[in-house]
Coordinates of C-alpha atoms in Angstrom, one line a residue:
Chain A
M1264 CA 123.7 91.5 89.2
S1265 CA 124.6 94.9 87.9
A1266 CA 123.0 96.9 85.1
T1267 CA 126.2 96.2 83.0
D1268 CA 125.8 92.4 83.6
D1269 CA 122.2 92.6 82.6
K1270 CA 123.2 94.4 79.4
V1271 CA 125.8 91.9 78.6
E1272 CA 123.3 89.1 79.2
V1273 CA 120.9 90.8 76.9
L1274 CA 123.6 91.0 74.2
I1275 CA 124.6 87.4 74.6
G1276 CA 121.0 86.3 74.4
K1277 CA 120.6 88.3 71.2
L1278 CA 123.8 86.7 69.8
L1279 CA 122.6 83.2 70.6
D1280 CA 119.1 83.9 69.1
G1281 CA 120.7 85.5 65.9
E1282 CA 119.1 88.8 66.6
I1283 CA 122.2 90.9 67.3
S1284 CA 122.9 94.0 65.2
P1285 CA 126.4 94.9 64.0
L1286 CA 126.6 97.7 66.5
E1287 CA 125.6 95.4 69.4
Q1288 CA 128.0 92.8 68.2
R1289 CA 130.9 95.3 68.4
L1290 CA 129.8 96.3 71.9
L1291 CA 129.7 92.7 73.0
D1292 CA 133.1 91.9 71.4
R1293 CA 134.7 94.7 73.3
Q1294 CA 133.1 93.6 76.6
L1295 CA 134.2 90.0 76.0
E1296 CA 137.8 91.2 75.4
Q1297 CA 137.8 93.2 78.6
D1298 CA 135.9 91.0 81.0
A1299 CA 136.7 87.4 81.8
R1300 CA 133.3 87.0 83.6
A1301 CA 131.5 88.0 80.4
R1302 CA 133.4 85.2 78.6
A1303 CA 132.5 82.7 81.2
L1304 CA 128.8 83.8 81.0
L1305 CA 128.8 83.5 77.3
E1306 CA 130.1 79.9 77.5
Q1307 CA 127.6 79.0 80.2
M1308 CA 124.7 80.5 78.2
R1309 CA 125.8 78.8 75.0
V1310 CA 125.6 75.4 76.7
L1311 CA 122.3 76.2 78.3
H1312 CA 120.9 77.6 75.0
E1313 CA 121.9 74.4 73.1
C1314 CA 120.4 72.2 75.8
S1315 CA 117.2 74.4 76.1
G1316 CA 116.8 74.1 72.3
Q1317 CA 116.9 70.3 72.6
V1318 CA 114.5 70.3 75.5
V1319 CA 112.0 72.4 73.7
A1320 CA 112.4 70.4 70.5
R1321 CA 111.8 67.2 72.3
E1322 CA 109.0 68.4 74.5
V1323 CA 107.1 70.4 72.0
R1324 CA 108.1 70.0 68.4
S1325 CA 109.1 66.4 68.0
G1326 CA 106.6 63.6 68.3
G1327 CA 102.9 64.1 68.7
A1328 CA 100.2 63.7 66.1
D1329 CA 100.8 64.7 62.5
P1330 CA 99.4 68.3 61.9
Q1331 CA 97.7 67.0 58.7
D1332 CA 95.8 64.3 60.6
V1333 CA 94.9 66.6 63.4
F1334 CA 93.5 69.2 61.0
E1335 CA 91.5 66.6 59.1
R1336 CA 89.9 65.3 62.3
A1337 CA 89.2 68.8 63.4
W1338 CA 87.6 69.6 60.0
R1339 CA 85.4 66.6 60.2
Q1340 CA 84.4 67.4 63.7
S1341 CA 83.6 71.0 63.0
K1342 CA 81.6 70.3 59.9
G1343 CA 80.0 67.2 61.3
S1344 CA 76.7 67.9 63.0
A1345 CA 75.0 71.3 62.4
W1346 CA 72.3 70.4 65.0
G1347 CA 75.1 69.6 67.5
R1348 CA 76.5 73.0 66.9
V1349 CA 73.1 74.6 67.5
V1350 CA 72.6 72.7 70.7
C1351 CA 76.1 73.2 72.0
I1352 CA 76.1 77.0 71.7
G1353 CA 76.9 78.7 75.0
G1354 CA 78.0 81.9 76.6
L1355 CA 77.1 85.1 74.8
P1356 CA 75.5 83.5 71.7
R1357 CA 73.2 81.5 74.0
F1358 CA 72.3 84.6 75.9
A1359 CA 71.6 86.5 72.7
A1360 CA 69.5 83.7 71.3
G1361 CA 67.4 83.7 74.5
L1362 CA 67.0 87.4 74.4
A1363 CA 65.8 87.3 70.8
A1364 CA 63.4 84.4 71.5
G1365 CA 62.0 86.4 74.4
F1366 CA 61.6 89.5 72.2
I1367 CA 59.8 87.6 69.5
L1368 CA 57.5 85.9 72.1
G1369 CA 56.7 89.4 73.5
L1370 CA 55.8 90.7 70.1
I1371 CA 53.5 87.8 69.4
L1372 CA 51.8 88.2 72.7
H1373 CA 51.4 91.9 72.1
F1374 CA 49.7 91.5 68.7
V1375 CA 47.7 88.4 69.2
P1376 CA 44.4 89.1 71.1
V1377 CA 44.1 87.2 74.3
G1378 CA 40.9 84.9 74.4
G1379 CA 37.9 86.1 76.3
S1380 CA 38.6 89.8 76.1
K1381 CA 36.5 92.1 73.9
A1382 CA 37.2 95.5 72.3
P1383 CA 35.6 98.4 74.2
I1384 CA 33.3 99.2 71.4
D1385 CA 31.7 95.7 71.7
N1386 CA 30.8 96.5 75.3
A1387 CA 29.4 99.9 74.5
G1388 CA 25.8 98.6 74.3
E1389 CA 25.9 97.4 77.9
M1390 CA 27.4 100.6 79.3
T1391 CA 25.1 102.6 81.5
I1392 CA 25.5 105.7 83.5
A1393 CA 23.2 107.2 86.2
D1394 CA 21.5 110.4 85.3
A1395 CA 22.1 112.9 88.1
G1396 CA 18.7 114.5 87.5
N1397 CA 16.6 111.4 87.8
P1398 CA 18.5 108.7 89.8
N1399 CA 15.8 106.1 89.1
Q1400 CA 16.1 106.3 85.4
V1401 CA 19.1 104.7 83.8
Q1402 CA 19.8 105.7 80.2
P1403 CA 22.3 104.3 77.9
V1404 CA 24.9 106.8 77.0
L1405 CA 26.3 105.1 74.0
E1406 CA 24.0 103.4 71.7
R1407 CA 25.1 101.0 69.1
P1408 CA 24.3 102.7 65.8
D1409 CA 21.5 101.1 64.0
S1410 CA 22.8 101.9 60.7
P1411 CA 26.2 100.8 59.5
R1412 CA 26.4 104.2 57.8
V1413 CA 27.1 105.9 61.1
T1414 CA 30.8 106.7 61.6
R1415 CA 32.4 107.6 64.9
E1416 CA 35.7 109.4 65.5
V1417 CA 37.5 110.3 68.7
E1418 CA 39.8 113.3 68.6
W1419 CA 42.2 114.6 71.3
Y1420 CA 43.0 118.3 71.8
G1421 CA 45.6 119.9 74.0
F1422 CA 44.4 123.1 75.7
T1423 CA 46.1 125.6 78.0
D1424 CA 43.9 127.9 80.0
Q1425 CA 44.8 131.4 81.2
A1426 CA 46.1 130.1 84.5
G1427 CA 48.6 128.0 82.6
N1428 CA 46.8 124.7 83.4
Q1429 CA 47.1 122.1 80.6
W1430 CA 44.0 120.2 79.6
L1431 CA 43.5 117.2 77.4
V1432 CA 40.2 117.4 75.8
E1433 CA 38.5 114.4 74.2
G1434 CA 36.2 115.1 71.4
F1435 CA 33.7 112.6 70.2
R1436 CA 32.3 113.1 66.7
E1437 CA 29.6 111.1 65.1
G1438 CA 28.8 111.3 61.5
V1439 CA 26.1 109.8 59.3
A1440 CA 26.8 109.0 55.8
T1441 CA 23.9 110.0 53.7
P1442 CA 23.3 108.1 50.5
V1443 CA 23.3 110.3 47.4
S1444 CA 22.1 109.7 44.0
Y1445 CA 23.4 111.1 40.8
R1446 CA 21.0 112.7 38.5
G1447 CA 22.4 113.0 35.1
G1448 CA 22.3 116.5 33.6
L1449 CA 22.7 118.4 36.8
Chain B
M590 CA 105.9 93.9 53.9
G591 CA 107.8 90.7 53.1
D592 CA 106.7 88.1 50.7
G593 CA 106.1 85.6 53.5
Q594 CA 103.9 88.0 55.3
H595 CA 102.0 89.0 52.1
N596 CA 101.5 85.3 51.4
E597 CA 100.2 84.7 54.9
L598 CA 97.8 87.7 54.5
T599 CA 96.5 86.2 51.3
L600 CA 96.0 82.8 53.0
V601 CA 94.2 84.4 55.9
C602 CA 91.8 86.2 53.5
A603 CA 91.1 83.0 51.7
A604 CA 90.7 81.1 54.9
R605 CA 88.1 83.6 56.1
Q606 CA 86.1 82.8 52.9
G607 CA 86.1 79.1 53.9
D608 CA 89.0 77.9 51.8
K609 CA 90.1 74.6 53.5
G610 CA 93.5 74.4 51.8
A611 CA 94.4 77.9 52.9
L612 CA 93.5 77.2 56.4
Q613 CA 95.4 74.0 56.4
T614 CA 98.5 75.7 55.1
L615 CA 98.2 78.5 57.7
L616 CA 98.0 76.0 60.6
K617 CA 100.8 73.9 59.2
Q618 CA 103.0 77.0 58.9
N619 CA 102.3 78.1 62.5
W620 CA 102.2 74.6 64.0
G621 CA 105.5 74.6 65.9
W622 CA 105.2 77.8 67.9
L623 CA 101.5 77.2 68.4
K624 CA 102.4 73.9 70.1
G625 CA 104.9 75.9 72.1
V626 CA 102.2 78.3 73.4
V627 CA 99.9 75.4 74.3
Y628 CA 102.8 73.6 76.1
S629 CA 103.6 76.7 78.0
V630 CA 100.1 76.9 79.4
L631 CA 99.8 73.2 80.2
G632 CA 103.3 72.8 81.6
N633 CA 103.7 69.3 80.1
A634 CA 103.6 67.5 76.8
Q635 CA 100.9 65.0 77.7
D636 CA 97.8 66.8 76.6
V637 CA 99.3 69.0 73.9
D638 CA 97.8 66.9 71.0
D639 CA 94.3 66.9 72.5
V640 CA 94.4 70.7 72.9
M641 CA 95.9 71.2 69.4
Q642 CA 92.9 69.3 68.0
E643 CA 90.6 71.6 70.0
V644 CA 92.5 74.6 68.8
C645 CA 92.1 73.4 65.2
V646 CA 88.3 73.0 65.6
R647 CA 88.0 76.5 67.1
V648 CA 90.2 78.0 64.3
I649 CA 88.0 76.4 61.7
T650 CA 84.8 77.6 63.2
K651 CA 86.0 81.1 64.1
V652 CA 88.4 82.1 61.3
H653 CA 85.7 84.1 59.6
T654 CA 85.7 86.4 62.6
V655 CA 89.3 87.5 62.1
R656 CA 89.0 91.3 61.7
E657 CA 92.7 92.1 61.1
P658 CA 94.3 89.5 58.9
E659 CA 97.7 91.1 59.4
R660 CA 97.4 90.2 63.1
F661 CA 96.4 86.6 62.5
R662 CA 99.3 85.2 64.6
A663 CA 98.3 87.2 67.6
W664 CA 94.7 86.1 67.1
L665 CA 95.8 82.5 66.8
A666 CA 98.0 82.7 69.9
I667 CA 95.1 84.2 72.0
L668 CA 92.8 81.5 70.8
A669 CA 95.3 78.7 71.6
K670 CA 96.1 80.1 75.0
R671 CA 92.4 80.3 75.9
T672 CA 91.8 76.8 74.7
A673 CA 94.8 75.5 76.7
I674 CA 93.8 77.4 79.8
Q675 CA 90.2 75.9 79.7
H676 CA 91.7 72.4 79.1
H677 CA 94.1 72.9 82.0
R678 CA 91.3 73.9 84.3
R679 CA 89.2 70.9 83.4
S680 CA 92.0 68.4 83.9
R681 CA 94.7 69.7 86.2
P682 CA 97.4 67.1 86.5
D683 CA 99.0 66.7 89.9
V684 CA 102.1 64.8 88.9
V685 CA 103.9 65.1 85.5
A686 CA 106.1 62.2 84.5
M687 CA 109.6 63.3 83.5
E688 CA 110.5 61.9 80.2
E689 CA 114.1 60.8 79.6
P690 CA 115.8 61.9 76.4
V691 CA 116.2 59.3 73.7
H692 CA 119.4 57.3 73.6
G693 CA 121.6 56.5 70.7
G694 CA 122.9 59.1 68.3
D695 CA 121.6 61.9 70.5
P696 CA 124.2 64.4 71.9
S697 CA 122.5 64.0 75.2
D698 CA 123.8 60.4 75.5
D699 CA 126.5 61.5 77.7
L700 CA 125.6 61.1 81.4
E701 CA 126.5 64.7 82.3
R702 CA 124.6 65.9 79.4
R703 CA 121.5 63.9 80.3
E704 CA 121.6 65.2 83.8
L705 CA 121.8 68.8 82.5
Y706 CA 118.9 68.0 80.1
G707 CA 116.8 66.8 83.0
R708 CA 117.6 69.8 85.1
V709 CA 116.8 72.2 82.3
L710 CA 113.5 70.4 81.6
E711 CA 112.6 70.6 85.3
A712 CA 113.5 74.3 85.4
V713 CA 111.5 75.1 82.2
R714 CA 108.5 73.3 83.7
G715 CA 108.9 75.2 86.9
L716 CA 108.9 78.6 85.3
P717 CA 105.8 80.8 85.7
P718 CA 103.6 80.5 82.6
K719 CA 104.5 84.0 81.4
Y720 CA 108.2 83.3 81.4
R721 CA 107.8 79.7 80.2
E722 CA 105.9 81.0 77.2
V723 CA 108.6 83.4 76.0
F724 CA 111.3 80.9 76.8
V725 CA 109.7 78.1 74.7
L726 CA 108.9 80.5 71.9
A727 CA 112.5 81.7 71.8
H728 CA 113.9 78.2 71.8
S729 CA 111.5 76.8 69.3
G730 CA 113.6 78.8 66.8
E731 CA 110.7 79.6 64.5
L732 CA 109.9 83.2 65.3
T733 CA 111.9 86.4 65.3
Y734 CA 111.8 88.7 68.3
A735 CA 109.3 90.9 66.5
Q736 CA 107.1 88.0 65.7
M737 CA 107.3 86.7 69.3
A738 CA 106.3 90.2 70.5
E739 CA 103.3 90.0 68.1
V740 CA 102.3 86.6 69.3
L741 CA 102.6 87.6 73.0
N742 CA 100.9 90.9 72.3
V743 CA 103.5 92.9 74.2
P744 CA 106.1 95.5 73.0
I745 CA 109.4 94.0 71.8
T746 CA 111.3 95.4 74.7
T747 CA 109.0 93.8 77.2
M748 CA 109.4 90.5 75.4
Q749 CA 113.2 90.8 75.6
I750 CA 113.2 91.6 79.3
R751 CA 111.0 88.6 79.9
L752 CA 113.3 86.4 77.9
V753 CA 116.3 87.6 79.9
R754 CA 114.5 87.0 83.2
A755 CA 113.4 83.5 82.1
R756 CA 116.9 82.6 81.1
Q757 CA 118.3 83.8 84.4
M758 CA 115.7 81.8 86.3
V759 CA 116.5 78.6 84.3
R760 CA 120.2 79.2 84.8
D761 CA 119.9 79.7 88.5
Q762 CA 117.6 76.7 88.8
V763 CA 120.0 74.5 86.9
A764 CA 122.9 75.8 89.0
G765 CA 120.8 75.0 92.1
T766 CA 121.0 78.5 93.5
R767 CA 117.2 79.0 93.7
P768 CA 114.1 77.1 94.6
S769 CA 111.4 76.4 92.0
Y770 CA 110.2 79.6 90.5
S771 CA 106.6 78.4 90.4
E772 CA 106.6 78.9 94.1
Q773 CA 108.2 82.3 94.0
K774 CA 106.7 85.7 93.4
V775 CA 108.1 87.2 90.3
H776 CA 107.8 90.9 89.6
E777 CA 105.4 91.7 86.8
I778 CA 107.1 93.3 83.8

């Protein structure tokens, strides 16, 4: 089939579908006047178009359930069971829900202390270190403060020496809160 | 923007807010061609009602996700196509019964006419889905070329070329000059 035949077929199709413009209509009319094959094609396509319309109408449009009934059933189905909808989620929403649940669980495990473990400060009283000067004598390095007034702070300092080495220095500071009394008139 | 389109836009906006009446009207307005899309995927009329029910459920539960109300038809077509494809995969029929046209008062009463009807039906069913879709939409007589292009999500020229090809295939099949097109490789347009 030539390009001209294709063009005529497009124009006939538009004519049958009611989409032809006045200019295209003039072109088609001229072609139909000149070409007997174009007239035969128009007749053939007209019959097929009519028949195709009937086929589609019968196959698709006519018969079947009433749209109103289908919609009502669908509405009841979709609004029926909220729990069912939750259980039936799948695909991406299911994956996202799993991810969120895992994240929440991770957060809980992070912040809730695991049973049996103790904070380092609680073990401080048991910590010992050998004295290099006297290997037989073992002295506690950290002693639990007797008085609750003792406060301890650990501070970290960054330090770069002349050679360009970087050091992280841990500073341990212990302070004792001394009770004071106010004497009026001073 | 025409009154009809403006009205549809208003309905879509109302439906997104959960307005049952608006949603019902929208589906009723688009019912014919929507069935055509489902039919095109399934290739037969047997399960169309079941799939339409599924489509309705999905529309009701997902209408709030429509981001561009002016492209509601395209959204609806994609949703219907996906639903039909999923249904088709679940229950792939091997043999489809050919239905005879109704007798009495029907122009297809005439024997020759009935024969032609059967051959056209067979040819339409044998079309590749992409061509069957455009053919069914064009002959449902509900949509303009521009609306068909919107539903198919292709440029209007592509839609026109597909329609011409589909008609040529049906014509050749009816004339008995070619084997079933479902078994042929058809160039992508």
